[in-house]
């Protein structure tokens, strides 16, 4: 029974990757909300002690409606699609092998 639960997780992860890869393939860029941009500037980007980080913090904290645009590379969509297909097929084969 425990092995079947792992197979279901493989199938769900594969479906998620298939959907994410299809979304990235269909959309050219993603524009974040101002709150998400502020979160990225404070937690992910360069620190405020670097010139680029200081400029980012200044822009985000100035109160302007700053929105970050993310353009994922083209290969990442194909990687997610292929990994999702392999994971979903692997989960299906694990279930079929147990029967």
PDB file of C-alpha atoms in Angstrom:
ATOM      1  CA  UNK A   1       0.000   0.000   0.000  1.00  0.00           C
ATOM      2  CA  UNK A   2       2.840   2.393   0.837  1.00  0.00           C
ATOM      3  CA  UNK A   3       4.364   1.931  -2.634  1.00  0.00           C
ATOM      4  CA  UNK A   4       1.037   2.847  -4.237  1.00  0.00           C
ATOM      5  CA  UNK A   5       0.968   6.114  -2.281  1.00  0.00           C
ATOM      6  CA  UNK A   6       4.377   7.017  -3.703  1.00  0.00           C
ATOM      7  CA  UNK A   7       3.111   6.241  -7.192  1.00  0.00           C
ATOM      8  CA  UNK A   8       0.200   8.639  -6.733  1.00  0.00           C
ATOM      9  CA  UNK A   9       2.631  11.342  -5.613  1.00  0.00           C
ATOM     10  CA  UNK A  10       4.692  10.775  -8.767  1.00  0.00           C
ATOM     11  CA  UNK A  11       1.578  11.123 -10.898  1.00  0.00           C
ATOM     12  CA  UNK A  12       0.473  14.321  -9.151  1.00  0.00           C
ATOM     13  CA  UNK A  13       3.940  15.865  -9.377  1.00  0.00           C
ATOM     14  CA  UNK A  14       4.085  14.931 -13.058  1.00  0.00           C
ATOM     15  CA  UNK A  15       0.714  16.525 -13.745  1.00  0.00           C
ATOM     16  CA  UNK A  16       1.792  19.670 -11.878  1.00  0.00           C
ATOM     17  CA  UNK A  17       4.995  19.898 -13.935  1.00  0.00           C
ATOM     18  CA  UNK A  18       3.048  19.317 -17.147  1.00  0.00           C
ATOM     19  CA  UNK A  19       0.673  22.161 -16.300  1.00  0.00           C
ATOM     20  CA  UNK A  20       3.501  24.490 -15.228  1.00  0.00           C
ATOM     21  CA  UNK A  21       5.487  23.709 -18.379  1.00  0.00           C
ATOM     22  CA  UNK A  22       2.453  24.314 -20.570  1.00  0.00           C
ATOM     23  CA  UNK A  23       1.834  27.631 -18.843  1.00  0.00           C
ATOM     24  CA  UNK A  24       5.445  28.729 -19.321  1.00  0.00           C
ATOM     25  CA  UNK A  25       5.341  27.650 -22.967  1.00  0.00           C
ATOM     26  CA  UNK A  26       2.124  29.569 -23.647  1.00  0.00           C
ATOM     27  CA  UNK A  27       3.048  32.837 -21.888  1.00  0.00           C
ATOM     28  CA  UNK A  28       6.010  34.984 -22.895  1.00  0.00           C
ATOM     29  CA  UNK A  29       6.407  36.922 -19.632  1.00  0.00           C
ATOM     30  CA  UNK A  30       4.871  37.209 -16.174  1.00  0.00           C
ATOM     31  CA  UNK A  31       4.265  40.583 -14.521  1.00  0.00           C
ATOM     32  CA  UNK A  32       4.272  40.473 -10.724  1.00  0.00           C
ATOM     33  CA  UNK A  33       2.125  42.529  -8.390  1.00  0.00           C
ATOM     34  CA  UNK A  34       3.727  45.395  -6.439  1.00  0.00           C
ATOM     35  CA  UNK A  35       3.617  43.369  -3.202  1.00  0.00           C
ATOM     36  CA  UNK A  36       5.338  40.401  -4.867  1.00  0.00           C
ATOM     37  CA  UNK A  37       7.939  42.755  -6.344  1.00  0.00           C
ATOM     38  CA  UNK A  38       8.575  44.215  -2.888  1.00  0.00           C
ATOM     39  CA  UNK A  39       8.928  40.718  -1.426  1.00  0.00           C
ATOM     40  CA  UNK A  40      11.477  39.759  -4.093  1.00  0.00           C
ATOM     41  CA  UNK A  41      13.444  42.981  -3.610  1.00  0.00           C
ATOM     42  CA  UNK A  42      13.703  42.441   0.153  1.00  0.00           C
ATOM     43  CA  UNK A  43      14.228  38.674   0.305  1.00  0.00           C
ATOM     44  CA  UNK A  44      15.666  37.351  -2.956  1.00  0.00           C
ATOM     45  CA  UNK A  45      17.570  40.056  -4.782  1.00  0.00           C
ATOM     46  CA  UNK A  46      20.941  41.591  -4.000  1.00  0.00           C
ATOM     47  CA  UNK A  47      21.314  43.180  -0.585  1.00  0.00           C
ATOM     48  CA  UNK A  48      20.928  46.906   0.034  1.00  0.00           C
ATOM     49  CA  UNK A  49      24.697  47.235   0.497  1.00  0.00           C
ATOM     50  CA  UNK A  50      25.335  46.677  -3.246  1.00  0.00           C
ATOM     51  CA  UNK A  51      24.620  49.420  -5.808  1.00  0.00           C
ATOM     52  CA  UNK A  52      21.978  47.352  -7.645  1.00  0.00           C
ATOM     53  CA  UNK A  53      20.317  46.307  -4.390  1.00  0.00           C
ATOM     54  CA  UNK A  54      20.277  49.887  -3.096  1.00  0.00           C
ATOM     55  CA  UNK A  55      18.572  51.028  -6.301  1.00  0.00           C
ATOM     56  CA  UNK A  56      16.033  48.193  -6.070  1.00  0.00           C
ATOM     57  CA  UNK A  57      15.217  49.014  -2.435  1.00  0.00           C
ATOM     58  CA  UNK A  58      14.929  52.718  -3.242  1.00  0.00           C
ATOM     59  CA  UNK A  59      12.512  52.082  -6.123  1.00  0.00           C
ATOM     60  CA  UNK A  60      10.361  49.602  -4.208  1.00  0.00           C
ATOM     61  CA  UNK A  61      10.190  51.645  -1.009  1.00  0.00           C
ATOM     62  CA  UNK A  62       9.481  54.955  -2.777  1.00  0.00           C
ATOM     63  CA  UNK A  63       5.773  54.158  -2.987  1.00  0.00           C
ATOM     64  CA  UNK A  64       5.725  54.015  -6.779  1.00  0.00           C
ATOM     65  CA  UNK A  65       3.760  51.252  -8.503  1.00  0.00           C
ATOM     66  CA  UNK A  66       6.819  49.157  -9.403  1.00  0.00           C
ATOM     67  CA  UNK A  67       6.152  45.802 -11.054  1.00  0.00           C
ATOM     68  CA  UNK A  68       8.783  43.204 -11.879  1.00  0.00           C
ATOM     69  CA  UNK A  69       8.516  41.351 -15.188  1.00  0.00           C
ATOM     70  CA  UNK A  70       9.879  37.815 -15.355  1.00  0.00           C
ATOM     71  CA  UNK A  71      10.752  36.304 -18.730  1.00  0.00           C
ATOM     72  CA  UNK A  72      11.607  32.608 -18.292  1.00  0.00           C
ATOM     73  CA  UNK A  73      14.006  31.111 -20.846  1.00  0.00           C
ATOM     74  CA  UNK A  74      12.449  28.919 -23.518  1.00  0.00           C
ATOM     75  CA  UNK A  75      14.221  25.747 -22.457  1.00  0.00           C
ATOM     76  CA  UNK A  76      12.662  25.713 -18.994  1.00  0.00           C
ATOM     77  CA  UNK A  77       9.177  25.073 -20.413  1.00  0.00           C
ATOM     78  CA  UNK A  78      10.408  22.063 -22.363  1.00  0.00           C
ATOM     79  CA  UNK A  79      12.315  20.787 -19.328  1.00  0.00           C
ATOM     80  CA  UNK A  80       9.200  20.992 -17.132  1.00  0.00           C
ATOM     81  CA  UNK A  81       7.047  19.331 -19.798  1.00  0.00           C
ATOM     82  CA  UNK A  82       9.458  16.448 -20.318  1.00  0.00           C
ATOM     83  CA  UNK A  83      10.090  15.940 -16.583  1.00  0.00           C
ATOM     84  CA  UNK A  84       6.338  15.962 -15.950  1.00  0.00           C
ATOM     85  CA  UNK A  85       5.705  13.392 -18.666  1.00  0.00           C
ATOM     86  CA  UNK A  86       8.423  11.103 -17.305  1.00  0.00           C
ATOM     87  CA  UNK A  87       7.183  11.423 -13.710  1.00  0.00           C
ATOM     88  CA  UNK A  88       3.542  10.777 -14.626  1.00  0.00           C
ATOM     89  CA  UNK A  89       4.498   7.766 -16.750  1.00  0.00           C
ATOM     90  CA  UNK A  90       6.729   6.423 -13.973  1.00  0.00           C
ATOM     91  CA  UNK A  91       3.898   6.717 -11.453  1.00  0.00           C
ATOM     92  CA  UNK A  92       1.522   4.969 -13.814  1.00  0.00           C
ATOM     93  CA  UNK A  93       4.007   2.155 -14.354  1.00  0.00           C
ATOM     94  CA  UNK A  94       4.486   1.753 -10.591  1.00  0.00           C
ATOM     95  CA  UNK A  95       0.730   1.329 -10.162  1.00  0.00           C
ATOM     96  CA  UNK A  96       0.488  -1.082 -13.091  1.00  0.00           C
ATOM     97  CA  UNK A  97       3.382  -3.171 -11.769  1.00  0.00           C
ATOM     98  CA  UNK A  98       1.677  -3.643  -8.386  1.00  0.00           C
ATOM     99  CA  UNK A  99      -1.512  -5.082  -9.892  1.00  0.00           C
TER     100      UNK A  99
END
